Amino acid sequence: FTVSVIIGAFSAAYDDDFVRLILGDSYVNQTLENISNGDPLAVYKKMAPTGMFLAITINNIRVAFVCFIFGAFFSVGTVFSLFRNGIMLGAFQYFFYAKGLFIQSVLVIWIHGTLEISAIVIAGSAGLAMGNSILFPGTYSRLQSFSFGARQGIKIAVGLVPIFIMAGFLESFVTRHTEMPAWLSVLIILTSLFFII
C-alpha cells in the first residue's frame, strides 16, 4: 500500500493529467474552483452532514469488504484493490502538495483519513489472510485452511465496521470545519492513530 501511495504521488508529479485520470475531471475542477475561492477543502461542506455520513460510511464499508472478499482470488484481488486505493491516495495528496496546500490538506483530510485509510489497509490484511490460507495451507487441506482463513478474515472485517462508522462521522460532522485550530486537528489525528495502533 505504501509503495502504491509513492507511485501515485510520483505519477502525479511527472504527469499533469494523472490526477485527472485518477480522481476525475469533476473533482479536480471543483477543487481548483474551491482553491481560487479561498476554501480549498470546501468539498467537505457541500452535503448535509447526515446524508453525507450515511453515503460515506456505506461506501467505505463497501470498499473495505470488496478489498477483503477479493482475497478469495488467491490474494491477487486484494493486492490489486490496495494498490488502486494507494495510487488514488498518493495522487490526491500530491495534488494538494503541488498547489502549496499540503499541510492544510493533511490537517483537514486526515481527521477522518487516519481511521478510514488504516481500516482499509487492515481489511486488505484480512483479505490477504484469507487468500494466503488457500495458497499456503500447511498441514491442512486447502478447504480446511481456507475455512480457517475466511473465519479469521471475517472477524477482522466485521470488527472494522465501527471504525468506518466513526470515520464517516468525523468526515461528515468534523472535517467540514476546515477552519478549526491546527492543535485540535492534530489532537484528533493523533488520538485516531493511537487508537488504531
mmCIF file of C-alpha atoms in Angstrom:
data_model
loop_
_atom_site.group_PDB
_atom_site.id
_atom_site.type_symbol
_atom_site.label_atom_id
_atom_site.label_comp_id
_atom_site.label_asym_id
_atom_site.label_seq_id
_atom_site.Cartn_x
_atom_site.Cartn_y
_atom_site.Cartn_z
ATOM 1 C CA PHE A 1 0.000 0.000 0.000
ATOM 2 C CA THR A 2 2.790 2.398 0.915
ATOM 3 C CA VAL A 3 4.618 1.645 -2.336
ATOM 4 C CA SER A 4 1.443 2.344 -4.322
ATOM 5 C CA VAL A 5 0.975 5.682 -2.498
ATOM 6 C CA ILE A 6 4.517 6.641 -3.529
ATOM 7 C CA ILE A 7 3.848 5.526 -7.120
ATOM 8 C CA GLY A 8 0.645 7.616 -7.161
ATOM 9 C CA ALA A 9 2.486 10.696 -5.889
ATOM 10 C CA PHE A 10 5.389 10.313 -8.346
ATOM 11 C CA SER A 11 2.990 9.704 -11.227
ATOM 12 C CA ALA A 12 1.088 12.872 -10.349
ATOM 13 C CA ALA A 13 4.371 14.792 -10.106
ATOM 14 C CA TYR A 14 5.556 13.734 -13.559
ATOM 15 C CA ASP A 15 2.257 13.718 -15.464
ATOM 16 C CA ASP A 16 -0.124 16.658 -15.118
ATOM 17 C CA ASP A 17 -3.035 14.608 -16.448
ATOM 18 C CA PHE A 18 -2.550 11.742 -13.998
ATOM 19 C CA VAL A 19 -4.542 13.370 -11.175
ATOM 20 C CA ARG A 20 -7.467 13.961 -13.537
ATOM 21 C CA LEU A 21 -7.252 10.361 -14.734
ATOM 22 C CA ILE A 22 -7.368 9.019 -11.173
ATOM 23 C CA LEU A 23 -9.654 11.498 -9.383
ATOM 24 C CA GLY A 24 -11.815 12.580 -12.314
ATOM 25 C CA ASP A 25 -12.222 15.928 -14.048
ATOM 26 C CA SER A 26 -15.258 16.882 -11.984
ATOM 27 C CA TYR A 27 -13.465 16.536 -8.638
ATOM 28 C CA VAL A 28 -10.308 18.285 -9.860
ATOM 29 C CA ASN A 29 -12.261 21.184 -11.418
ATOM 30 C CA GLN A 30 -14.373 21.604 -8.290
ATOM 31 C CA THR A 31 -11.284 21.608 -6.067
ATOM 32 C CA LEU A 32 -9.498 24.128 -8.315
ATOM 33 C CA GLU A 33 -12.554 26.358 -8.091
ATOM 34 C CA ASN A 34 -12.575 25.977 -4.287
ATOM 35 C CA ILE A 35 -8.882 26.894 -4.176
ATOM 36 C CA SER A 36 -9.499 30.033 -6.235
ATOM 37 C CA ASN A 37 -12.368 30.916 -3.860
ATOM 38 C CA GLY A 38 -10.013 30.657 -0.862
ATOM 39 C CA ASP A 39 -11.544 27.491 0.649
ATOM 40 C CA PRO A 40 -9.622 24.566 -0.918
ATOM 41 C CA LEU A 41 -11.380 21.866 1.093
ATOM 42 C CA ALA A 42 -14.913 23.196 0.745
ATOM 43 C CA VAL A 43 -15.919 19.866 -0.834
ATOM 44 C CA TYR A 44 -16.477 18.586 2.713
ATOM 45 C CA LYS A 45 -19.109 21.276 3.302
ATOM 46 C CA LYS A 46 -21.294 20.644 0.242
ATOM 47 C CA MET A 47 -23.644 17.930 1.530
ATOM 48 C CA ALA A 48 -25.862 17.928 4.605
ATOM 49 C CA PRO A 49 -23.978 16.125 7.385
ATOM 50 C CA THR A 50 -26.453 13.281 7.955
ATOM 51 C CA GLY A 51 -26.800 12.331 4.289
ATOM 52 C CA MET A 52 -23.054 12.642 3.852
ATOM 53 C CA PHE A 53 -22.466 10.406 6.879
ATOM 54 C CA LEU A 54 -24.695 7.643 5.522
ATOM 55 C CA ALA A 55 -23.287 7.809 1.975
ATOM 56 C CA ILE A 56 -19.643 7.904 3.057
ATOM 57 C CA THR A 57 -19.966 5.205 5.716
ATOM 58 C CA ILE A 58 -21.784 2.797 3.387
ATOM 59 C CA ASN A 59 -19.248 3.445 0.611
ATOM 60 C CA ASN A 60 -16.233 2.933 2.878
ATOM 61 C CA ILE A 61 -17.656 -0.298 4.307
ATOM 62 C CA ARG A 62 -18.307 -1.487 0.725
ATOM 63 C CA VAL A 63 -14.709 -0.640 -0.315
ATOM 64 C CA ALA A 64 -13.317 -2.498 2.707
ATOM 65 C CA PHE A 65 -15.447 -5.593 2.142
ATOM 66 C CA VAL A 66 -14.537 -5.675 -1.550
ATOM 67 C CA CYS A 67 -10.878 -5.418 -0.534
ATOM 68 C CA PHE A 68 -11.416 -8.313 1.876
ATOM 69 C CA ILE A 69 -13.551 -10.535 -0.382
ATOM 70 C CA PHE A 70 -11.114 -10.162 -3.297
ATOM 71 C CA GLY A 71 -8.641 -12.085 -1.125
ATOM 72 C CA ALA A 72 -10.543 -15.243 -2.085
ATOM 73 C CA PHE A 73 -8.922 -14.890 -5.528
ATOM 74 C CA PHE A 74 -5.552 -16.150 -4.224
ATOM 75 C CA SER A 75 -4.813 -12.735 -2.625
ATOM 76 C CA VAL A 76 -4.370 -11.124 -6.062
ATOM 77 C CA GLY A 77 -7.680 -9.231 -5.905
ATOM 78 C CA THR A 78 -6.834 -7.764 -2.509
ATOM 79 C CA VAL A 79 -3.368 -6.699 -3.634
ATOM 80 C CA PHE A 80 -4.927 -5.007 -6.681
ATOM 81 C CA SER A 81 -7.563 -3.265 -4.528
ATOM 82 C CA LEU A 82 -4.951 -1.990 -2.051
ATOM 83 C CA PHE A 83 -2.715 -0.906 -4.933
ATOM 84 C CA ARG A 84 -5.587 1.008 -6.573
ATOM 85 C CA ASN A 85 -6.521 2.782 -3.320
ATOM 86 C CA GLY A 86 -2.880 3.630 -2.641
ATOM 87 C CA ILE A 87 -2.448 5.159 -6.112
ATOM 88 C CA MET A 88 -5.543 7.298 -5.503
ATOM 89 C CA LEU A 89 -4.263 8.463 -2.110
ATOM 90 C CA GLY A 90 -0.800 9.320 -3.454
ATOM 91 C CA ALA A 91 -2.203 11.282 -6.408
ATOM 92 C CA PHE A 92 -4.739 13.018 -4.151
ATOM 93 C CA GLN A 93 -2.142 14.155 -1.603
ATOM 94 C CA TYR A 94 0.317 15.231 -4.293
ATOM 95 C CA PHE A 95 -2.382 17.343 -5.935
ATOM 96 C CA PHE A 96 -2.651 19.437 -2.763
ATOM 97 C CA TYR A 97 1.134 19.474 -2.324
ATOM 98 C CA ALA A 98 1.556 20.856 -5.854
ATOM 99 C CA LYS A 99 -0.889 23.665 -5.011
ATOM 100 C CA GLY A 100 1.074 24.579 -1.846
ATOM 101 C CA LEU A 101 -1.664 23.204 0.395
ATOM 102 C CA PHE A 102 -0.035 20.041 1.739
ATOM 103 C CA ILE A 103 -0.093 20.934 5.465
ATOM 104 C CA GLN A 104 -3.605 22.375 5.268
ATOM 105 C CA SER A 105 -4.849 19.267 3.459
ATOM 106 C CA VAL A 106 -3.197 16.938 5.992
ATOM 107 C CA LEU A 107 -4.712 18.827 8.936
ATOM 108 C CA VAL A 108 -8.189 18.567 7.427
ATOM 109 C CA ILE A 109 -8.300 15.311 5.453
ATOM 110 C CA TRP A 110 -6.515 13.120 7.976
ATOM 111 C CA ILE A 111 -9.067 13.977 10.674
ATOM 112 C CA HIS A 112 -11.135 11.178 9.162
ATOM 113 C CA GLY A 113 -8.469 9.678 6.905
ATOM 114 C CA THR A 114 -6.415 8.243 9.758
ATOM 115 C CA LEU A 115 -9.211 5.843 10.701
ATOM 116 C CA GLU A 116 -10.524 5.363 7.162
ATOM 117 C CA ILE A 117 -7.252 4.545 5.413
ATOM 118 C CA SER A 118 -5.973 2.413 8.291
ATOM 119 C CA ALA A 119 -9.203 0.393 8.275
ATOM 120 C CA ILE A 120 -8.977 -0.171 4.515
ATOM 121 C CA VAL A 121 -5.407 -1.436 4.911
ATOM 122 C CA ILE A 122 -6.484 -3.718 7.781
ATOM 123 C CA ALA A 123 -9.386 -5.012 5.637
ATOM 124 C CA GLY A 124 -6.796 -5.746 2.960
ATOM 125 C CA SER A 125 -4.745 -7.637 5.537
ATOM 126 C CA ALA A 126 -7.840 -9.713 6.339
ATOM 127 C CA GLY A 127 -8.225 -10.438 2.614
ATOM 128 C CA LEU A 128 -4.577 -11.477 2.384
ATOM 129 C CA ALA A 129 -5.020 -13.761 5.407
ATOM 130 C CA MET A 130 -7.902 -15.442 3.592
ATOM 131 C CA GLY A 131 -6.096 -15.636 0.249
ATOM 132 C CA ASN A 132 -2.879 -16.907 1.782
ATOM 133 C CA SER A 133 -4.831 -19.669 3.521
ATOM 134 C CA ILE A 134 -5.556 -21.039 0.026
ATOM 135 C CA LEU A 135 -2.022 -20.524 -1.260
ATOM 136 C CA PHE A 136 -0.219 -21.845 1.817
ATOM 137 C CA PRO A 137 -2.438 -24.447 3.535
ATOM 138 C CA GLY A 138 0.405 -26.002 5.520
ATOM 139 C CA THR A 139 -0.617 -29.368 7.003
ATOM 140 C CA TYR A 140 -4.342 -28.737 6.407
ATOM 141 C CA SER A 141 -6.298 -29.452 3.259
ATOM 142 C CA ARG A 142 -6.885 -26.337 1.157
ATOM 143 C CA LEU A 143 -10.568 -26.372 2.092
ATOM 144 C CA GLN A 144 -9.828 -26.598 5.840
ATOM 145 C CA SER A 145 -7.167 -23.904 5.581
ATOM 146 C CA PHE A 146 -9.499 -21.646 3.570
ATOM 147 C CA SER A 147 -12.229 -22.167 6.165
ATOM 148 C CA PHE A 148 -9.885 -21.082 8.985
ATOM 149 C CA GLY A 149 -8.528 -18.143 6.985
ATOM 150 C CA ALA A 150 -12.001 -16.970 5.938
ATOM 151 C CA ARG A 151 -13.276 -17.144 9.522
ATOM 152 C CA GLN A 152 -10.287 -15.152 10.781
ATOM 153 C CA GLY A 153 -10.670 -12.609 7.969
ATOM 154 C CA ILE A 154 -14.413 -12.166 8.522
ATOM 155 C CA LYS A 155 -13.840 -11.432 12.224
ATOM 156 C CA ILE A 156 -11.357 -8.719 11.279
ATOM 157 C CA ALA A 157 -13.547 -7.258 8.501
ATOM 158 C CA VAL A 158 -16.701 -7.165 10.652
ATOM 159 C CA GLY A 159 -14.683 -5.684 13.519
ATOM 160 C CA LEU A 160 -13.795 -2.751 11.251
ATOM 161 C CA VAL A 161 -17.409 -1.634 10.787
ATOM 162 C CA PRO A 162 -17.441 0.554 13.963
ATOM 163 C CA ILE A 163 -14.189 2.174 12.812
ATOM 164 C CA PHE A 164 -15.771 3.050 9.455
ATOM 165 C CA ILE A 165 -18.809 4.446 11.247
ATOM 166 C CA MET A 166 -16.527 6.659 13.362
ATOM 167 C CA ALA A 167 -14.519 7.716 10.285
ATOM 168 C CA GLY A 168 -17.770 8.557 8.469
ATOM 169 C CA PHE A 169 -18.938 10.580 11.467
ATOM 170 C CA LEU A 170 -15.674 12.525 11.592
ATOM 171 C CA GLU A 171 -15.711 13.172 7.835
ATOM 172 C CA SER A 172 -19.325 14.350 7.836
ATOM 173 C CA PHE A 173 -19.556 16.312 11.060
ATOM 174 C CA VAL A 174 -15.974 17.360 11.950
ATOM 175 C CA THR A 175 -13.846 17.560 8.783
ATOM 176 C CA ARG A 176 -16.239 20.160 7.341
ATOM 177 C CA HIS A 177 -14.911 22.644 9.938
ATOM 178 C CA THR A 178 -11.831 23.378 7.842
ATOM 179 C CA GLU A 179 -11.111 26.492 9.877
ATOM 180 C CA MET A 180 -10.600 24.635 13.186
ATOM 181 C CA PRO A 181 -7.337 25.327 15.041
ATOM 182 C CA ALA A 182 -4.358 23.230 13.975
ATOM 183 C CA TRP A 183 -3.839 21.903 17.513
ATOM 184 C CA LEU A 184 -7.357 20.440 17.536
ATOM 185 C CA SER A 185 -6.837 18.737 14.166
ATOM 186 C CA VAL A 186 -3.525 17.293 15.353
ATOM 187 C CA LEU A 187 -5.157 16.082 18.577
ATOM 188 C CA ILE A 188 -7.931 14.260 16.652
ATOM 189 C CA ILE A 189 -5.433 12.757 14.183
ATOM 190 C CA LEU A 190 -3.063 11.552 16.937
ATOM 191 C CA THR A 191 -5.947 10.149 19.015
ATOM 192 C CA SER A 192 -7.171 8.215 15.958
ATOM 193 C CA LEU A 193 -3.652 6.966 15.231
ATOM 194 C CA PHE A 194 -3.158 5.903 18.865
ATOM 195 C CA PHE A 195 -6.489 4.024 18.728
ATOM 196 C CA ILE A 196 -5.514 2.208 15.515
ATOM 197 C CA ILE A 197 -2.090 1.245 16.884
#
